[in-house]
Coordinates of C-alpha atoms and ligand atoms in Angstrom, one line a residue:
M1 CA -51.2 -1.4 24.9
S2 CA -53.8 -1.7 27.6
I3 CA -56.0 0.6 29.6
L4 CA -55.3 -0.2 33.2
K5 CA -57.6 -0.3 36.1
V6 CA -57.3 2.8 38.3
A7 CA -57.0 2.3 42.1
R8 CA -59.5 4.3 44.1
L9 CA -59.3 6.0 47.5
G10 CA -59.3 3.3 50.1
H11 CA -57.1 0.8 48.1
P12 CA -53.9 0.3 50.2
V13 CA -51.7 0.6 47.1
L14 CA -52.4 4.4 47.2
R15 CA -51.1 4.7 50.7
Q16 CA -47.8 2.9 50.2
K17 CA -44.4 4.5 49.9
C18 CA -43.3 3.4 46.4
E19 CA -40.0 1.7 45.5
A20 CA -37.3 3.4 43.5
I21 CA -36.8 2.0 40.0
K22 CA -33.2 0.9 39.1
P23 CA -31.9 3.1 36.3
E24 CA -30.8 0.1 34.3
A25 CA -34.3 -1.2 34.3
I26 CA -35.8 1.9 32.8
K27 CA -35.2 0.8 29.2
G28 CA -36.4 -2.8 29.9
P29 CA -39.6 -4.1 28.5
E30 CA -41.6 -4.0 31.8
I31 CA -41.1 -0.4 32.6
Q32 CA -41.5 0.6 28.9
R33 CA -44.8 -1.3 28.8
L34 CA -45.9 0.3 32.0
I35 CA -45.2 3.8 30.6
R36 CA -47.1 3.1 27.4
D37 CA -50.1 1.7 29.3
M38 CA -50.1 4.6 31.7
F39 CA -50.2 7.0 28.8
E40 CA -53.1 5.1 27.3
T41 CA -54.9 5.0 30.7
M42 CA -54.4 8.7 31.3
A43 CA -55.8 9.6 27.9
E44 CA -58.8 7.3 28.4
Y45 CA -59.8 9.1 31.6
N46 CA -58.8 12.6 30.5
G47 CA -56.1 12.9 33.1
V48 CA -53.5 15.6 33.2
G49 CA -51.1 13.3 35.1
L50 CA -50.9 9.8 36.5
A51 CA -48.7 8.0 39.0
A52 CA -47.8 4.3 38.9
P53 CA -49.5 3.4 42.2
Q54 CA -52.8 4.7 40.7
V55 CA -52.5 1.7 38.4
H56 CA -51.5 -0.7 41.2
Q57 CA -47.8 -0.5 40.6
P58 CA -46.0 0.8 43.7
V59 CA -42.9 2.1 41.9
R60 CA -41.6 5.7 41.6
L61 CA -42.8 6.6 38.1
V62 CA -45.2 9.4 37.2
I63 CA -46.5 11.1 34.0
A64 CA -47.1 14.8 34.6
G65 CA -48.7 17.3 32.2
G66 CA -50.1 20.8 32.6
D67 CA -47.3 22.4 30.6
A68 CA -47.0 23.5 27.0
D69 CA -44.1 23.8 24.5
E70 CA -43.3 27.1 22.7
E71 CA -46.0 26.3 20.1
G72 CA -48.6 25.7 22.7
H73 CA -48.7 21.9 22.3
P74 CA -49.2 20.1 25.6
V75 CA -46.1 18.5 27.2
Y76 CA -46.3 15.4 29.3
R77 CA -43.2 14.4 31.1
V78 CA -42.3 10.9 32.2
L79 CA -40.3 11.0 35.5
I80 CA -38.7 8.1 37.3
N81 CA -37.5 8.5 40.9
P82 CA -38.3 12.2 40.9
E83 CA -37.0 14.5 43.6
I84 CA -38.7 17.9 44.1
T85 CA -37.1 21.0 45.6
V86 CA -39.4 23.9 46.5
L87 CA -38.1 27.2 45.1
S88 CA -40.8 29.5 46.4
D89 CA -42.2 28.5 49.8
D90 CA -43.9 31.8 50.5
E91 CA -45.6 32.0 47.0
R92 CA -48.4 29.6 47.0
L93 CA -50.8 28.7 44.3
G94 CA -54.3 27.4 45.2
M95 CA -56.7 25.5 43.0
F96 CA -59.4 22.9 43.1
E97 CA -57.6 19.7 42.5
G98 CA -59.1 16.4 41.3
C99 CA -57.7 12.9 41.1
L100 CA -58.5 9.9 39.0
S101 CA -58.3 7.9 42.2
V102 CA -61.0 10.1 43.9
P103 CA -63.5 10.3 41.0
G104 CA -66.1 13.0 41.0
L105 CA -64.7 15.2 43.7
R106 CA -62.7 18.4 44.0
G107 CA -60.8 20.0 46.8
W108 CA -59.0 23.3 47.3
V109 CA -55.3 22.8 47.9
E110 CA -52.5 25.4 48.1
R111 CA -49.0 24.4 47.1
P112 CA -45.7 26.1 46.4
D113 CA -45.8 27.9 43.1
A114 CA -42.3 27.1 41.9
I115 CA -40.2 23.9 42.1
S116 CA -37.1 22.3 40.7
V117 CA -37.4 18.7 39.7
K118 CA -34.6 16.1 39.3
A119 CA -35.4 12.7 37.8
W120 CA -34.7 10.1 35.1
N121 CA -36.7 10.2 31.9
E122 CA -38.1 7.3 29.9
K123 CA -34.9 7.0 27.9
G124 CA -32.9 6.5 31.1
Q125 CA -31.4 10.0 31.0
Q126 CA -31.0 12.2 34.1
I127 CA -32.9 15.4 33.8
E128 CA -33.3 18.5 35.9
F129 CA -35.7 21.5 35.3
N130 CA -37.8 24.1 36.9
L131 CA -41.6 24.4 36.8
E132 CA -44.1 27.0 38.0
G133 CA -47.8 27.5 38.1
F134 CA -50.2 24.8 37.1
A135 CA -47.5 22.4 35.8
A136 CA -45.7 22.7 39.2
V137 CA -49.0 21.9 41.0
V138 CA -49.6 18.8 38.8
M139 CA -46.0 17.6 39.4
Q140 CA -46.3 18.0 43.2
H141 CA -49.7 16.2 43.1
E142 CA -48.2 13.2 41.2
C143 CA -45.1 13.0 43.2
D144 CA -47.2 13.0 46.4
H145 CA -48.7 9.7 45.1
L146 CA -45.3 8.1 45.3
D147 CA -45.2 8.7 49.1
G148 CA -48.8 7.5 49.6
V149 CA -50.1 11.1 50.0
L150 CA -53.4 12.2 48.3
Y151 CA -54.5 15.7 47.7
V152 CA -57.4 15.2 50.1
D153 CA -54.8 15.0 52.9
R154 CA -53.7 18.6 52.0
I155 CA -57.2 20.2 52.1
E156 CA -57.2 22.6 55.0
D157 CA -60.7 23.9 54.7
M158 CA -63.1 20.9 54.3
T159 CA -65.9 23.2 53.3
R160 CA -64.0 23.5 50.1
F161 CA -64.2 19.8 49.3
A162 CA -67.1 18.9 47.1
Y163 CA -68.5 16.9 44.2
D164 CA -67.5 18.4 40.8
E165 CA -71.0 19.8 40.0
E166 CA -71.5 21.4 43.4
A167 CA -67.9 22.8 43.4
S168 CA -68.4 24.5 40.1
R169 CA -71.9 25.7 41.2
Y170 CA -71.2 26.9 44.7
L171 CA -67.6 27.2 45.4
E172 CA -66.3 29.5 42.7
T173 CA -66.1 33.1 43.7
A174 CA -64.7 36.1 42.0
G175 CA -60.9 36.5 42.1
E176 CA -60.2 32.9 42.8
E177 CA -58.0 30.7 40.5
E178 CA -59.9 29.3 37.6
F179 CA -61.7 26.1 38.3
E180 CA -59.5 23.2 37.0
G181 CA -61.6 20.7 35.2
E182 CA -58.8 18.1 34.8
E183 CA -58.0 15.2 37.0
E184 CA -54.7 14.0 38.2
Ligands
LIG201 ZN1 -54.0 12.0 41.8

């Protein structure tokens, strides 16, 4: 396994529309190695999610966390060629998002609170499930990467875009969503 180099804001690979992965290639050695390396890279940088273009591979593959199983253990899903359907367009969830490709910064982004996801998993099976709350935000952030979209594109109020330290010092006010210390 290897820790991969993470592409940072400004690298063109982050602005590409990524290619779909052929379902028959999912169980092949290249994709399986990419998945293992992405897990290792994400753990190294304390990410809650990671998209393949962030490690210079412009293919439609993400790992997305932010969810827990019934016993409270964190769940990370591998999704290939994911498709998102928004379930609650009027209920939006705002939080300070961060990104391993935009290190040291945070920005306030609001997204739909509930989504449905259809994709292939790492075993080459088709899966479909619903997500809400933080896990739905992480999933949307990761899937945006596959279309060359970064969270910074979705910040509406640029006064709420800041370095980590300043964000936690000056931008938190009572009643807002808890500051998210994790990076996607
Ligand atoms: Zn990101």
